[in-house]
Protein backbone atom coordinates (compact mmCIF):
# COMPACT_ATOMS: atom_id res chain seq x y z
CA UNK A 1 0.00 0.00 0.00
CA UNK A 2 0.82 3.69 0.08
CA UNK A 3 2.28 3.51 3.59
CA UNK A 4 4.55 0.61 2.69
CA UNK A 5 5.86 2.42 -0.41
CA UNK A 6 6.53 5.55 1.64
CA UNK A 7 8.44 3.56 4.28
CA UNK A 8 10.44 1.79 1.57
CA UNK A 9 11.30 5.11 -0.12
CA UNK A 10 12.51 6.55 3.18
CA UNK A 11 14.62 3.47 3.91
CA UNK A 12 16.26 3.55 0.48
CA UNK A 13 16.96 7.29 0.77
CA UNK A 14 18.52 6.79 4.19
CA UNK A 15 20.67 3.87 2.98
CA UNK A 16 21.96 6.00 0.11
CA UNK A 17 22.54 9.08 2.23
CA UNK A 18 19.92 11.15 0.42
CA UNK A 19 18.20 14.01 2.20
CA UNK A 20 14.68 14.20 0.80
CA UNK A 21 11.92 16.37 2.21
CA UNK A 22 8.71 14.60 3.18
CA UNK A 23 6.87 16.15 0.22
CA UNK A 24 9.58 14.70 -2.02
CA UNK A 25 8.90 11.25 -0.61
CA UNK A 26 5.18 11.73 -1.10
CA UNK A 27 5.63 12.79 -4.73
CA UNK A 28 7.95 9.86 -5.47
CA UNK A 29 5.51 7.37 -3.97
CA UNK A 30 2.59 8.93 -5.86
CA UNK A 31 4.49 8.76 -9.18
CA UNK A 32 5.44 5.11 -8.63
CA UNK A 33 1.86 4.21 -7.75
CA UNK A 34 0.54 6.14 -10.75
CA UNK A 35 2.54 3.97 -13.15
CA UNK A 36 0.03 1.20 -12.48
CA UNK A 37 -2.64 3.36 -14.15
CA UNK A 38 -0.59 3.46 -17.35
CA UNK A 39 -1.72 1.41 -20.37
CA UNK A 40 1.92 0.33 -20.66
CA UNK A 41 1.59 -1.52 -17.34
CA UNK A 42 -1.13 -3.77 -18.74
CA UNK A 43 1.07 -4.63 -21.72
CA UNK A 44 4.00 -5.31 -19.40
CA UNK A 45 1.83 -7.71 -17.39
CA UNK A 46 1.25 -9.76 -20.57
CA UNK A 47 4.93 -9.78 -21.58
CA UNK A 48 6.99 -12.93 -21.28
CA UNK A 49 8.68 -12.53 -17.91
CA UNK A 50 12.03 -13.84 -19.14
CA UNK A 51 12.34 -11.03 -21.69
CA UNK A 52 11.59 -8.17 -19.25
CA UNK A 53 14.63 -6.15 -18.22
CA UNK A 54 14.83 -3.08 -16.02
CA UNK A 55 17.67 -0.55 -16.18
CA UNK A 56 19.25 -2.28 -19.17
CA UNK A 57 22.37 -0.46 -20.43
CA UNK A 58 23.15 -0.13 -24.13
CA UNK A 59 26.06 1.24 -26.12
CA UNK A 60 26.95 1.75 -29.77
CA UNK A 61 29.44 3.75 -31.75
CA UNK A 62 28.49 6.52 -34.14
CA UNK A 63 31.21 8.46 -35.97
CA UNK A 64 33.87 7.50 -33.43
CA UNK A 65 31.60 8.61 -30.57
CA UNK A 66 30.51 6.05 -28.02
CA UNK A 67 26.82 6.57 -27.29
CA UNK A 68 25.57 4.99 -24.10
CA UNK A 69 22.29 4.93 -22.27
CA UNK A 70 19.99 2.87 -20.11
CA UNK A 71 16.54 1.63 -21.03
CA UNK A 72 14.30 2.10 -17.97
CA UNK A 73 12.22 -0.91 -18.99
CA UNK A 74 12.35 -3.20 -22.01
CA UNK A 75 10.91 -6.47 -23.24
CA UNK A 76 10.53 -8.43 -26.44
CA UNK A 77 7.32 -9.24 -28.26
CA UNK A 78 6.83 -11.80 -31.03
CA UNK A 79 8.00 -10.81 -34.51
CA UNK A 80 11.20 -9.12 -33.42
CA UNK A 81 9.45 -6.20 -31.70
CA UNK A 82 11.48 -4.49 -28.98
CA UNK A 83 9.38 -2.57 -26.45
CA UNK A 84 11.02 0.28 -24.56
CA UNK A 85 9.58 2.38 -21.75
CA UNK A 86 11.14 5.56 -20.43
CA UNK A 87 9.69 7.02 -17.24
CA UNK A 88 9.53 10.80 -16.96
CA UNK A 89 9.07 12.40 -13.55
CA UNK A 90 8.85 15.94 -14.95
CA UNK A 91 6.36 18.35 -13.47
CA UNK A 92 4.01 18.86 -16.40
CA UNK A 93 2.79 22.26 -15.15
CA UNK A 94 -0.42 21.99 -17.15
CA UNK A 95 1.27 20.83 -20.36
CA UNK A 96 0.00 17.65 -22.01
CA UNK A 97 2.57 14.85 -22.38
CA UNK A 98 2.48 15.36 -26.18
CA UNK A 99 4.03 18.82 -25.64
CA UNK A 100 6.31 17.90 -22.73
CA UNK A 101 7.93 15.16 -24.85
CA UNK A 102 9.36 17.57 -27.45
CA UNK A 103 12.82 17.91 -25.82
CA UNK A 104 13.11 14.10 -25.85
CA UNK A 105 12.89 13.51 -29.60
CA UNK A 106 16.65 13.01 -29.88
CA UNK A 107 16.53 10.55 -26.99
CA UNK A 108 13.82 8.64 -28.87
CA UNK A 109 15.99 8.52 -31.98
CA UNK A 110 19.06 7.35 -30.04
CA UNK A 111 17.06 4.63 -28.25
CA UNK A 112 15.36 3.52 -31.46
CA UNK A 113 18.66 3.30 -33.32
CA UNK A 114 20.27 1.36 -30.47
CA UNK A 115 17.43 -1.17 -30.42
CA UNK A 116 17.46 -1.63 -34.21
CA UNK A 117 21.22 -2.09 -34.20
CA UNK A 118 20.73 -4.56 -31.37
CA UNK A 119 18.69 -6.78 -33.66
CA UNK A 120 15.10 -5.56 -33.28
CA UNK A 121 12.97 -5.55 -36.42
CA UNK A 122 10.57 -2.99 -34.95
CA UNK A 123 10.83 -0.70 -31.93
CA UNK A 124 8.04 0.83 -29.89
CA UNK A 125 9.18 3.40 -27.33
CA UNK A 126 6.69 4.76 -24.81
CA UNK A 127 7.52 7.85 -22.77
CA UNK A 128 5.37 7.64 -19.64
CA UNK A 129 5.02 10.94 -17.80
CA UNK A 130 4.14 9.68 -14.34
CA UNK A 131 2.08 12.76 -13.49
CA UNK A 132 -0.26 11.75 -16.32
CA UNK A 133 0.44 8.06 -16.95
CA UNK A 134 -2.72 7.38 -18.92
CA UNK A 135 -1.33 9.38 -21.86
CA UNK A 136 1.97 7.82 -22.84
CA UNK A 137 3.69 9.25 -25.92
CA UNK A 138 4.74 6.59 -28.40
CA UNK A 139 7.48 6.54 -31.03
CA UNK A 140 7.67 3.62 -33.45
CA UNK A 141 10.59 2.70 -35.68
CA UNK A 142 11.20 -0.09 -38.17
CA UNK A 143 14.20 -1.49 -39.99
CA UNK A 144 13.59 0.99 -42.84
CA UNK A 145 14.06 3.89 -40.38
CA UNK A 146 17.58 2.92 -39.32
CA UNK A 147 19.40 5.03 -41.95
CA UNK A 148 17.32 8.14 -41.18
CA UNK A 149 17.80 7.70 -37.43
CA UNK A 150 21.56 7.35 -37.91
CA UNK A 151 21.60 10.51 -40.05
CA UNK A 152 19.69 12.47 -37.38
CA UNK A 153 22.07 11.33 -34.65
CA UNK A 154 25.11 12.18 -36.84
CA UNK A 155 23.68 15.66 -37.47
CA UNK A 156 23.36 16.23 -33.72
CA UNK A 157 26.92 15.03 -33.18
CA UNK A 158 28.16 17.42 -35.87
CA UNK A 159 26.37 20.28 -34.12
CA UNK A 160 27.90 19.38 -30.79
CA UNK A 161 31.38 19.21 -32.35
CA UNK A 162 30.79 22.67 -33.82
CA UNK A 163 29.84 24.00 -30.40
CA UNK A 164 26.13 24.27 -31.26
CA UNK A 165 24.90 22.89 -27.99
CA UNK A 166 22.77 25.64 -26.49
CA UNK A 167 22.23 25.45 -22.75
CA UNK A 168 18.67 25.90 -21.60
CA UNK A 169 17.93 27.02 -18.07
CA UNK A 170 15.10 25.14 -16.40
CA UNK A 171 13.91 23.38 -13.29
CA UNK A 172 16.30 20.53 -14.10
CA UNK A 173 19.22 22.85 -13.22
CA UNK A 174 18.47 22.46 -9.50
CA UNK A 175 19.52 18.82 -9.43
CA UNK A 176 22.00 18.81 -12.31
CA UNK A 177 25.48 17.53 -11.45
CA UNK A 178 27.23 20.11 -13.67
CA UNK A 179 25.15 23.14 -12.70
CA UNK A 180 28.16 24.84 -11.07
CA UNK A 181 30.05 25.02 -14.37
CA UNK A 182 27.19 25.29 -16.86
CA UNK A 183 26.25 28.64 -18.34
CA UNK A 184 22.56 27.75 -18.28
CA UNK A 185 22.53 27.73 -14.49
CA UNK A 186 23.94 31.23 -14.16
CA UNK A 187 21.59 34.14 -13.73
CA UNK A 188 23.09 35.78 -16.82
CA UNK A 189 21.44 33.25 -19.15
CSV table of C-alpha atoms in Angstrom, one decimal:
chain,number,residue,atom,x,y,z
A,1,UNK,CA,0.0,0.0,0.0
A,2,UNK,CA,0.8,3.7,0.1
A,3,UNK,CA,2.3,3.5,3.6
A,4,UNK,CA,4.5,0.6,2.7
A,5,UNK,CA,5.9,2.4,-0.4
A,6,UNK,CA,6.5,5.6,1.6
A,7,UNK,CA,8.4,3.6,4.3
A,8,UNK,CA,10.4,1.8,1.6
A,9,UNK,CA,11.3,5.1,-0.1
A,10,UNK,CA,12.5,6.6,3.2
A,11,UNK,CA,14.6,3.5,3.9
A,12,UNK,CA,16.3,3.6,0.5
A,13,UNK,CA,17.0,7.3,0.8
A,14,UNK,CA,18.5,6.8,4.2
A,15,UNK,CA,20.7,3.9,3.0
A,16,UNK,CA,22.0,6.0,0.1
A,17,UNK,CA,22.5,9.1,2.2
A,18,UNK,CA,19.9,11.2,0.4
A,19,UNK,CA,18.2,14.0,2.2
A,20,UNK,CA,14.7,14.2,0.8
A,21,UNK,CA,11.9,16.4,2.2
A,22,UNK,CA,8.7,14.6,3.2
A,23,UNK,CA,6.9,16.2,0.2
A,24,UNK,CA,9.6,14.7,-2.0
A,25,UNK,CA,8.9,11.2,-0.6
A,26,UNK,CA,5.2,11.7,-1.1
A,27,UNK,CA,5.6,12.8,-4.7
A,28,UNK,CA,8.0,9.9,-5.5
A,29,UNK,CA,5.5,7.4,-4.0
A,30,UNK,CA,2.6,8.9,-5.9
A,31,UNK,CA,4.5,8.8,-9.2
A,32,UNK,CA,5.4,5.1,-8.6
A,33,UNK,CA,1.9,4.2,-7.7
A,34,UNK,CA,0.5,6.1,-10.7
A,35,UNK,CA,2.5,4.0,-13.2
A,36,UNK,CA,0.0,1.2,-12.5
A,37,UNK,CA,-2.6,3.4,-14.2
A,38,UNK,CA,-0.6,3.5,-17.4
A,39,UNK,CA,-1.7,1.4,-20.4
A,40,UNK,CA,1.9,0.3,-20.7
A,41,UNK,CA,1.6,-1.5,-17.3
A,42,UNK,CA,-1.1,-3.8,-18.7
A,43,UNK,CA,1.1,-4.6,-21.7
A,44,UNK,CA,4.0,-5.3,-19.4
A,45,UNK,CA,1.8,-7.7,-17.4
A,46,UNK,CA,1.3,-9.8,-20.6
A,47,UNK,CA,4.9,-9.8,-21.6
A,48,UNK,CA,7.0,-12.9,-21.3
A,49,UNK,CA,8.7,-12.5,-17.9
A,50,UNK,CA,12.0,-13.8,-19.1
A,51,UNK,CA,12.3,-11.0,-21.7
A,52,UNK,CA,11.6,-8.2,-19.3
A,53,UNK,CA,14.6,-6.1,-18.2
A,54,UNK,CA,14.8,-3.1,-16.0
A,55,UNK,CA,17.7,-0.6,-16.2
A,56,UNK,CA,19.3,-2.3,-19.2
A,57,UNK,CA,22.4,-0.5,-20.4
A,58,UNK,CA,23.2,-0.1,-24.1
A,59,UNK,CA,26.1,1.2,-26.1
A,60,UNK,CA,26.9,1.7,-29.8
A,61,UNK,CA,29.4,3.8,-31.8
A,62,UNK,CA,28.5,6.5,-34.1
A,63,UNK,CA,31.2,8.5,-36.0
A,64,UNK,CA,33.9,7.5,-33.4
A,65,UNK,CA,31.6,8.6,-30.6
A,66,UNK,CA,30.5,6.0,-28.0
A,67,UNK,CA,26.8,6.6,-27.3
A,68,UNK,CA,25.6,5.0,-24.1
A,69,UNK,CA,22.3,4.9,-22.3
A,70,UNK,CA,20.0,2.9,-20.1
A,71,UNK,CA,16.5,1.6,-21.0
A,72,UNK,CA,14.3,2.1,-18.0
A,73,UNK,CA,12.2,-0.9,-19.0
A,74,UNK,CA,12.3,-3.2,-22.0
A,75,UNK,CA,10.9,-6.5,-23.2
A,76,UNK,CA,10.5,-8.4,-26.4
A,77,UNK,CA,7.3,-9.2,-28.3
A,78,UNK,CA,6.8,-11.8,-31.0
A,79,UNK,CA,8.0,-10.8,-34.5
A,80,UNK,CA,11.2,-9.1,-33.4
A,81,UNK,CA,9.4,-6.2,-31.7
A,82,UNK,CA,11.5,-4.5,-29.0
A,83,UNK,CA,9.4,-2.6,-26.5
A,84,UNK,CA,11.0,0.3,-24.6
A,85,UNK,CA,9.6,2.4,-21.8
A,86,UNK,CA,11.1,5.6,-20.4
A,87,UNK,CA,9.7,7.0,-17.2
A,88,UNK,CA,9.5,10.8,-17.0
A,89,UNK,CA,9.1,12.4,-13.6
A,90,UNK,CA,8.9,15.9,-15.0
A,91,UNK,CA,6.4,18.4,-13.5
A,92,UNK,CA,4.0,18.9,-16.4
A,93,UNK,CA,2.8,22.3,-15.1
A,94,UNK,CA,-0.4,22.0,-17.2
A,95,UNK,CA,1.3,20.8,-20.4
A,96,UNK,CA,0.0,17.7,-22.0
A,97,UNK,CA,2.6,14.9,-22.4
A,98,UNK,CA,2.5,15.4,-26.2
A,99,UNK,CA,4.0,18.8,-25.6
A,100,UNK,CA,6.3,17.9,-22.7
A,101,UNK,CA,7.9,15.2,-24.9
A,102,UNK,CA,9.4,17.6,-27.4
A,103,UNK,CA,12.8,17.9,-25.8
A,104,UNK,CA,13.1,14.1,-25.8
A,105,UNK,CA,12.9,13.5,-29.6
A,106,UNK,CA,16.6,13.0,-29.9
A,107,UNK,CA,16.5,10.5,-27.0
A,108,UNK,CA,13.8,8.6,-28.9
A,109,UNK,CA,16.0,8.5,-32.0
A,110,UNK,CA,19.1,7.4,-30.0
A,111,UNK,CA,17.1,4.6,-28.3
A,112,UNK,CA,15.4,3.5,-31.5
A,113,UNK,CA,18.7,3.3,-33.3
A,114,UNK,CA,20.3,1.4,-30.5
A,115,UNK,CA,17.4,-1.2,-30.4
A,116,UNK,CA,17.5,-1.6,-34.2
A,117,UNK,CA,21.2,-2.1,-34.2
A,118,UNK,CA,20.7,-4.6,-31.4
A,119,UNK,CA,18.7,-6.8,-33.7
A,120,UNK,CA,15.1,-5.6,-33.3
A,121,UNK,CA,13.0,-5.6,-36.4
A,122,UNK,CA,10.6,-3.0,-34.9
A,123,UNK,CA,10.8,-0.7,-31.9
A,124,UNK,CA,8.0,0.8,-29.9
A,125,UNK,CA,9.2,3.4,-27.3
A,126,UNK,CA,6.7,4.8,-24.8
A,127,UNK,CA,7.5,7.8,-22.8
A,128,UNK,CA,5.4,7.6,-19.6
A,129,UNK,CA,5.0,10.9,-17.8
A,130,UNK,CA,4.1,9.7,-14.3
A,131,UNK,CA,2.1,12.8,-13.5
A,132,UNK,CA,-0.3,11.8,-16.3
A,133,UNK,CA,0.4,8.1,-16.9
A,134,UNK,CA,-2.7,7.4,-18.9
A,135,UNK,CA,-1.3,9.4,-21.9
A,136,UNK,CA,2.0,7.8,-22.8
A,137,UNK,CA,3.7,9.2,-25.9
A,138,UNK,CA,4.7,6.6,-28.4
A,139,UNK,CA,7.5,6.5,-31.0
A,140,UNK,CA,7.7,3.6,-33.4
A,141,UNK,CA,10.6,2.7,-35.7
A,142,UNK,CA,11.2,-0.1,-38.2
A,143,UNK,CA,14.2,-1.5,-40.0
A,144,UNK,CA,13.6,1.0,-42.8
A,145,UNK,CA,14.1,3.9,-40.4
A,146,UNK,CA,17.6,2.9,-39.3
A,147,UNK,CA,19.4,5.0,-42.0
A,148,UNK,CA,17.3,8.1,-41.2
A,149,UNK,CA,17.8,7.7,-37.4
A,150,UNK,CA,21.6,7.4,-37.9
A,151,UNK,CA,21.6,10.5,-40.0
A,152,UNK,CA,19.7,12.5,-37.4
A,153,UNK,CA,22.1,11.3,-34.7
A,154,UNK,CA,25.1,12.2,-36.8
A,155,UNK,CA,23.7,15.7,-37.5
A,156,UNK,CA,23.4,16.2,-33.7
A,157,UNK,CA,26.9,15.0,-33.2
A,158,UNK,CA,28.2,17.4,-35.9
A,159,UNK,CA,26.4,20.3,-34.1
A,160,UNK,CA,27.9,19.4,-30.8
A,161,UNK,CA,31.4,19.2,-32.3
A,162,UNK,CA,30.8,22.7,-33.8
A,163,UNK,CA,29.8,24.0,-30.4
A,164,UNK,CA,26.1,24.3,-31.3
A,165,UNK,CA,24.9,22.9,-28.0
A,166,UNK,CA,22.8,25.6,-26.5
A,167,UNK,CA,22.2,25.4,-22.7
A,168,UNK,CA,18.7,25.9,-21.6
A,169,UNK,CA,17.9,27.0,-18.1
A,170,UNK,CA,15.1,25.1,-16.4
A,171,UNK,CA,13.9,23.4,-13.3
A,172,UNK,CA,16.3,20.5,-14.1
A,173,UNK,CA,19.2,22.8,-13.2
A,174,UNK,CA,18.5,22.5,-9.5
A,175,UNK,CA,19.5,18.8,-9.4
A,176,UNK,CA,22.0,18.8,-12.3
A,177,UNK,CA,25.5,17.5,-11.5
A,178,UNK,CA,27.2,20.1,-13.7
A,179,UNK,CA,25.1,23.1,-12.7
A,180,UNK,CA,28.2,24.8,-11.1
A,181,UNK,CA,30.1,25.0,-14.4
A,182,UNK,CA,27.2,25.3,-16.9
A,183,UNK,CA,26.3,28.6,-18.3
A,184,UNK,CA,22.6,27.7,-18.3
A,185,UNK,CA,22.5,27.7,-14.5
A,186,UNK,CA,23.9,31.2,-14.2
A,187,UNK,CA,21.6,34.1,-13.7
A,188,UNK,CA,23.1,35.8,-16.8
A,189,UNK,CA,21.4,33.2,-19.2
